[in-house]
Tab-separated table of C-alpha atoms and ligand atoms in Angstrom:
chain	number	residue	atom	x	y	z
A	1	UNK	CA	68.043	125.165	113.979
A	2	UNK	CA	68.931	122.951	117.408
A	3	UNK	CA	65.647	122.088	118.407
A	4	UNK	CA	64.931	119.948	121.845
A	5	UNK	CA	66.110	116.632	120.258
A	6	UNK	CA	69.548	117.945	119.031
A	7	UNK	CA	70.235	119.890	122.236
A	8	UNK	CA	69.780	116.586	124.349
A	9	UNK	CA	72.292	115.143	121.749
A	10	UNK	CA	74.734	117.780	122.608
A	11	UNK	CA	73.903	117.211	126.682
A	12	UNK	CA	74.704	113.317	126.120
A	13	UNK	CA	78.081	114.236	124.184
A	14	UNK	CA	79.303	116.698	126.622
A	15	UNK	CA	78.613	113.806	129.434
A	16	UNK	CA	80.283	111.681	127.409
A	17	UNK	CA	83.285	113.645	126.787
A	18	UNK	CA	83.625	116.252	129.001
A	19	UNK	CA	82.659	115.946	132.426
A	20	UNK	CA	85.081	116.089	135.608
A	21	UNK	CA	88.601	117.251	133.240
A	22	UNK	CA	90.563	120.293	134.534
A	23	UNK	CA	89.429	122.892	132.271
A	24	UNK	CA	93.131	124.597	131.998
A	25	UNK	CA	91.818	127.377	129.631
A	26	UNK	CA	89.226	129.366	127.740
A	27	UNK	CA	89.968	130.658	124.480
A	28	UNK	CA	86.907	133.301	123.474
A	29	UNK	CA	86.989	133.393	119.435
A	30	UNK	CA	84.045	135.344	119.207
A	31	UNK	CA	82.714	137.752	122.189
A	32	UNK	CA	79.956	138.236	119.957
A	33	UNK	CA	78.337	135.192	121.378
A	34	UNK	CA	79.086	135.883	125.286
A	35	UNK	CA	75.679	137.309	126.841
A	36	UNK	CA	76.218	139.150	130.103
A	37	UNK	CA	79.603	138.076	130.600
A	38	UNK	CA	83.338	139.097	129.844
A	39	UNK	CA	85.679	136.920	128.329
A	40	UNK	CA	87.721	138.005	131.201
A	41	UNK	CA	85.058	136.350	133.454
A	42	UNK	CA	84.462	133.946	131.912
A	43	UNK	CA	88.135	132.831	131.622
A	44	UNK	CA	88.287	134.200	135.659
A	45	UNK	CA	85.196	132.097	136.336
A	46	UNK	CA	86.249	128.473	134.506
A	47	UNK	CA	89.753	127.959	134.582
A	48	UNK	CA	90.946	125.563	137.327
A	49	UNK	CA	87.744	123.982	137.732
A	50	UNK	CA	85.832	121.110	136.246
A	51	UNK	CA	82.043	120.793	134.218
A	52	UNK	CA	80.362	118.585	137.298
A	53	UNK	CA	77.063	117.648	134.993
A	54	UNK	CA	74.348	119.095	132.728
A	55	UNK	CA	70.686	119.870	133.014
A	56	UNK	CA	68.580	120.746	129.820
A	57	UNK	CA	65.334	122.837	129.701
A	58	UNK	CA	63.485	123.317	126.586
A	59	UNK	CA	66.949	124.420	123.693
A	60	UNK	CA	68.521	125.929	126.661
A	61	UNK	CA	71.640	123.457	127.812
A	62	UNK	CA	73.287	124.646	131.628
A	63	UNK	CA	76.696	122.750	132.718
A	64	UNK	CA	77.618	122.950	136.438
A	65	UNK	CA	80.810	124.496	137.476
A	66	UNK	CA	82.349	122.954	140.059
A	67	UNK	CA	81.704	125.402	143.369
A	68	UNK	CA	78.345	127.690	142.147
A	69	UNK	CA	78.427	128.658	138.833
A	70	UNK	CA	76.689	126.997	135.964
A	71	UNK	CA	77.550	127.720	132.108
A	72	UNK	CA	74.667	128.244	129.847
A	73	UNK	CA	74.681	127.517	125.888
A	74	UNK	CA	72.155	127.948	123.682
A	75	UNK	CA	72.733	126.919	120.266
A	76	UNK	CA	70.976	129.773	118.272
A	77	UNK	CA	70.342	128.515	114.860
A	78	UNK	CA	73.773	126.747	113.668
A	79	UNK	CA	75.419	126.128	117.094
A	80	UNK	CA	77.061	122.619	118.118
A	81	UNK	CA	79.585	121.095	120.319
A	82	UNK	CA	82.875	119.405	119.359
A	83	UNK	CA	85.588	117.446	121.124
A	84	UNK	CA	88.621	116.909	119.894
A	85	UNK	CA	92.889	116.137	120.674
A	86	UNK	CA	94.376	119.818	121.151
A	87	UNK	CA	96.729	119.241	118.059
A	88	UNK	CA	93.601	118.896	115.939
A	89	UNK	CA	92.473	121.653	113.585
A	90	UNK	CA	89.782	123.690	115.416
A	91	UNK	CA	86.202	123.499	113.754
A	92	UNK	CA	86.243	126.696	111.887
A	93	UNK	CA	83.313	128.053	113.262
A	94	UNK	CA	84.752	127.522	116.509
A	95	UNK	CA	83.238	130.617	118.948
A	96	UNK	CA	84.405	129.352	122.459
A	97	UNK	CA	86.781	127.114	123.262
A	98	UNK	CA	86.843	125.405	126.591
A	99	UNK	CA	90.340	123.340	126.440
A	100	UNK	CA	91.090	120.426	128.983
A	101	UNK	CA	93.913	119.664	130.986
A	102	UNK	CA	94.327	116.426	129.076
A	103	UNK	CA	95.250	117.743	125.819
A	104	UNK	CA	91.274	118.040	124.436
A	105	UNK	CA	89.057	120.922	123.951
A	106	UNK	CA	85.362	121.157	123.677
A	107	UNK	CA	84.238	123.686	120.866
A	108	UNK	CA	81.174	125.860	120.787
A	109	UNK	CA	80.723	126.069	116.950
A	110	UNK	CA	78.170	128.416	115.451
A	111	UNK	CA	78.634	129.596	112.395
A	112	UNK	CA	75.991	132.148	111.785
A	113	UNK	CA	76.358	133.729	116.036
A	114	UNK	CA	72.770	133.590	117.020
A	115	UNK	CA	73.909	131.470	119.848
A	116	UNK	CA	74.510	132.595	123.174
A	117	UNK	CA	77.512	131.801	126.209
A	118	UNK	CA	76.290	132.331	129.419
A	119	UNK	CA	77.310	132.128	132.978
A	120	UNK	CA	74.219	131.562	135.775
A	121	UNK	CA	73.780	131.327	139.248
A	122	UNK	CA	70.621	130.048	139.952
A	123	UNK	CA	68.907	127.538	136.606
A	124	UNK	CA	65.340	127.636	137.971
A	125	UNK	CA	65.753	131.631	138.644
A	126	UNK	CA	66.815	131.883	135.104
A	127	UNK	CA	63.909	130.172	134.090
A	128	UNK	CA	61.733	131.907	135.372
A	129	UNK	CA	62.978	135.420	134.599
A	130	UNK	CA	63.098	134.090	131.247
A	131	UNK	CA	59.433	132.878	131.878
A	132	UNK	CA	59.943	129.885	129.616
A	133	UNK	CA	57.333	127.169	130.206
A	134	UNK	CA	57.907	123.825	131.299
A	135	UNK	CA	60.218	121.513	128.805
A	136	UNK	CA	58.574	119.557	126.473
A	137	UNK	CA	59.809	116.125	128.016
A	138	UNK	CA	58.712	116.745	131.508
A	139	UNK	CA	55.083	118.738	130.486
A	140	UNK	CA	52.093	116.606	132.376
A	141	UNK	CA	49.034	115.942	129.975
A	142	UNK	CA	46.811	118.156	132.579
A	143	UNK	CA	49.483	121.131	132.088
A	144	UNK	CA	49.123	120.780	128.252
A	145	UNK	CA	45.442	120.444	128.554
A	146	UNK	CA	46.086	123.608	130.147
A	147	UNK	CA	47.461	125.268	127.924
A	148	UNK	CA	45.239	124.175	124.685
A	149	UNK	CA	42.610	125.400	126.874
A	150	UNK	CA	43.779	128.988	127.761
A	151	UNK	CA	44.934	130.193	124.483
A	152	UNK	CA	43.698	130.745	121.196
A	153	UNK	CA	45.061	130.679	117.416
A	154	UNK	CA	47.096	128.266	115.367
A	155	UNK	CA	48.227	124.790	117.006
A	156	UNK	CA	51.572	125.315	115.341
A	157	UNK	CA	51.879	128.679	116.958
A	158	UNK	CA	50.646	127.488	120.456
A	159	UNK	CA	53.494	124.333	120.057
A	160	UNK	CA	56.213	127.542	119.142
A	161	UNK	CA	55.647	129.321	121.870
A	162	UNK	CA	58.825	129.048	124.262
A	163	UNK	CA	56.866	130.355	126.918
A	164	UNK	CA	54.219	127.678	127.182
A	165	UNK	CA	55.948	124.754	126.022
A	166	UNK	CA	59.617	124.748	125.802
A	167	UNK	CA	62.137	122.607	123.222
A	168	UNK	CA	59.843	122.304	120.298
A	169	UNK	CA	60.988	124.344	117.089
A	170	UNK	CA	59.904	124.601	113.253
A	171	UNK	CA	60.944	121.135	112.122
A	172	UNK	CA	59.557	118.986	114.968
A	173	UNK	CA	56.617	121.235	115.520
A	174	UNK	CA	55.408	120.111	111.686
A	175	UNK	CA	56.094	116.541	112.323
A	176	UNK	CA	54.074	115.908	115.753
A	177	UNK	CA	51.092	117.524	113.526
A	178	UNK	CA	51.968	115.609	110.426
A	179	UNK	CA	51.656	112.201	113.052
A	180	UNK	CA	48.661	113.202	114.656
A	181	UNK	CA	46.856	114.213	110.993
A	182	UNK	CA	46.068	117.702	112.510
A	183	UNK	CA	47.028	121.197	109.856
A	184	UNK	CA	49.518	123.753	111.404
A	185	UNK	CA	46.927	126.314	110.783
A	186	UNK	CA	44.222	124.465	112.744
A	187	UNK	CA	42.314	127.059	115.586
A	188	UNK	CA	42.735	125.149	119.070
A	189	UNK	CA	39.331	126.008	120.126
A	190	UNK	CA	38.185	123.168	117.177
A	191	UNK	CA	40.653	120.750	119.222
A	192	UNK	CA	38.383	118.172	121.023
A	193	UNK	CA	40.074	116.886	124.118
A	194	UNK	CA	40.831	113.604	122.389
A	195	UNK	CA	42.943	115.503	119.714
A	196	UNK	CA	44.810	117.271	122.574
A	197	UNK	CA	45.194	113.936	123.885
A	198	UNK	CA	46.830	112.157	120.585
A	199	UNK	CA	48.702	115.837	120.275
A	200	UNK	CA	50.476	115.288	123.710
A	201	UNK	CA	51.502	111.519	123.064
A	202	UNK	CA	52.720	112.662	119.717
A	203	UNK	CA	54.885	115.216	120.739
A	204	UNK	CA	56.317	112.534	123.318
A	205	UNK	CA	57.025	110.051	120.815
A	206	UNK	CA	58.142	111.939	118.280
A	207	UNK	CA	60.832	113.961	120.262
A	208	UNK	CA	61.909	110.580	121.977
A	209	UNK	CA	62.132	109.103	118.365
A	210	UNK	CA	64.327	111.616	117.333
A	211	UNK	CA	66.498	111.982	120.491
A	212	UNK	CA	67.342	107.630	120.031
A	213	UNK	CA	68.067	108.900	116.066
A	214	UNK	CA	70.651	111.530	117.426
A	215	UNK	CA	68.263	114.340	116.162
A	216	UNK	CA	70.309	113.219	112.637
A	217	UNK	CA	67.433	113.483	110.089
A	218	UNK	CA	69.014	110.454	107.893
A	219	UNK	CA	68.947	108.418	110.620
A	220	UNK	CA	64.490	109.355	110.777
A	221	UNK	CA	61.694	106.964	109.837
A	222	UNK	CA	61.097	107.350	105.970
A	223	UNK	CA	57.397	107.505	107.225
A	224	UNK	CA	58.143	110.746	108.975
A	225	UNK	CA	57.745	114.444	107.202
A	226	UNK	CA	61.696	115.403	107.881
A	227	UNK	CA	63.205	113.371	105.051
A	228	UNK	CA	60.633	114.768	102.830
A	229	UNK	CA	59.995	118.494	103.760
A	230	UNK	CA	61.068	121.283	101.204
A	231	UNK	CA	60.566	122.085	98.047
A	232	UNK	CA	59.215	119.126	95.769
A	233	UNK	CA	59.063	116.907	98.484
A	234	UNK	CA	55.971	114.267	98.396
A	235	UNK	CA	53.720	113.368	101.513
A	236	UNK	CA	54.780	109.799	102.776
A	237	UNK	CA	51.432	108.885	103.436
A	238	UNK	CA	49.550	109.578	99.991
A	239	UNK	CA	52.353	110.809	97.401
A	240	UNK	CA	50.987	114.167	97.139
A	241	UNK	CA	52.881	117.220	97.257
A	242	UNK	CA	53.376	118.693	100.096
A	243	UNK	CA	52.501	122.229	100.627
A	244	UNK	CA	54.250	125.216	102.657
A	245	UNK	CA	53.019	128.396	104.273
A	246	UNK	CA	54.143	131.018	106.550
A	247	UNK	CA	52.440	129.750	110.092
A	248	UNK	CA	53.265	131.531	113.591
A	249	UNK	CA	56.064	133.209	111.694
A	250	UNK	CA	57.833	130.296	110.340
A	251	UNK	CA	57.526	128.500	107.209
A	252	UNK	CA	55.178	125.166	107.846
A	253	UNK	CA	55.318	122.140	105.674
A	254	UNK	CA	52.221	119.955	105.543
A	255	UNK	CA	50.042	117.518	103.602
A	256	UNK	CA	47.128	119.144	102.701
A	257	UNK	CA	45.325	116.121	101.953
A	258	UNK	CA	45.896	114.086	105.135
A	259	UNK	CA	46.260	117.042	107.968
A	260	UNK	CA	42.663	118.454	108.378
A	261	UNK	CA	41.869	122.003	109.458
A	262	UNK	CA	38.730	121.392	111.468
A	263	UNK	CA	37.069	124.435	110.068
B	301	ZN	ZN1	49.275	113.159	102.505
C-alpha cells in the first residue's frame, strides 16, 4: 500500500516525465476511481493544457493545471504511475490515462480501485476539510511532542492516524518502531520525552532512507524489518522470530525480544 516514501517516488517520476507536455487527451478506463468529478470534466478540465508541477502532503499527490485547477491522486492500496511511447501496450491495470501531445501517456494504474482521481481548487482548503495533519516530512519536533502529549493508546496507532501525522502507513509505521526498539503496542503515556525524541528522528530517517531507495524494498538496508517482515521471517537484530498482531487495525510485525512495551 503507497505509503509517504512511494508517493514521493511517484511525485519525482511525474517531474521527471511529465511536466509542461500538451496533454491532448484523457482516456477514463475506470470511472470507478474518479471522486467528485465526471469523466466529461475531467476530459473538459485537462485537455489543452499542461501539468505545471506537483506538491505532496502526507499519500495524497496534487499536480497543477496550468490556469487554476490542480489534479489530485491518491494511490489507494495498489495505485502507481507509468509513462510510456503511445504505441506501447497500456499497463493493464491502467484506470486513467492522461496522453501527451508528444506521442506518451502517463497511466494511473491500480489494480484493486481503492485509489482516487480528483480535481481541486484550493490544496490547503482540501486539507483542511479533509483535516489531515501536517505531512510527516515537514512535522516540527514541538508539533509531534504535541501530539504524543495529547493523545492516548498505542504508538503504532497514534503514527496511523492520518489526521495527526500524515504519510506514514503499516509498513513504515513498524520499521521507525523496530529502529527506535519501542513495541507497536506500547501506551504513549509510558513514552518519556527522550523516546519521543529518538521516535521523531526515526521517523525522519527512516522515510528519507526509503525515499533515496525509491520506496523499492530490495533496494532497503538488510538491517531494516521490511526485507524480513511476514510469515517466518527472523528479527535482524537477534535471529528470533518475529511476531505479528492486529495493532490500530492493521497487522504489526515486531521483535518481541528487542522492541519493549514499557509496561
Ligand atoms: Zn530481535
Amino acid at each position: 500500500m503507497p505509503e509517504l516514501p512511494d508517493v514521493e517516488t511517484f511525485k519525482r517520476y511525474l517531474d521527471a516525465t511529465s511536466l509542461r507536455q500538451r496533454i491532448s487527451g484523457v482516456d477514463v478506463e475506470s470511472a470507478y476511481v474518479l471522486k467528485r468529478v465526471s469523466a466529461r470534466e475531467l476530459v473538459h478540465r485537462l485537455k489543452g493544457r499542461c501539468f505545471e508541477s506537483s506538491r505532496r502532503h502526507g499519500k495524497h499527490l496534487f499536480v497543477r493545471v496550468d490556469g487554476d485547477i490542480w489534479l489530485r491522486l491518491h494511490f489507494g492500496m495498489t495505485g502507481s504511475l507509468r509513462y510510456f511511447q503511445r504505441n506501447e501496450q497500456a499497463p493493464r491495470h491502467a484506470r486513467v490515462l492522461f496522453i501527451f501531445s508528444n506521442a506518451h501517456c502517463l497511466a494511473f494504474e491500480d489494480q484493486r480501485k481503492f485509489g482516487e482521481v480528483g480535481l481541486v481548487k484550493d490544496v490547503d482548503e482540501f486539507l483542511r476539510k479533509r483535516a489531515l495533519g501536517p505531512d510527516a516530512l515537514d512535522v516540527s519536533l514541538s508539533q509531534f511532542r504535541e501530539i504524543f502529549e495529547k493523545h492516548r493508546g498505542a504508538v503504532k496507532a497514534i503514527l496511523l492516524n492520518q489526521k495527526l501525522i500524515a504519510g506514514i502507513g503499516n509498513i513504515y509505521a513498524d520499521e521507525i518502531l523496530f529502529r527506535v526498539r519501542i513495541h507497536p503496542a506500547a501506551e504513549i503515556s509510558r513514552l518519556g520525552d527522550k523516546a519521543v525524541r529518538k521516535l521523531f528522528r526515526a521517523t525522519h530517517y527512516i522515510l528519507c532512507k526509503a525515499i533515496a531507495a525509491n520506496a523499492d524494498a530490495d533496494q532497503m538496508p538488510k538491517s531494516w524489518l521490511l526485507p524480513h517482515r511476514g510469515k517466518g521471517g527472523k528479527c535482524p537484530r537477534c535471529g528470533r522470530k518475529l511476531r505479528s498482531a492486529k495493532i490500530g487495525g492493521r497487522t504489526a510485525w515486531f521483535c518481541a525480544h528487542c522492541q519493549r512495551k514499557l509496561s
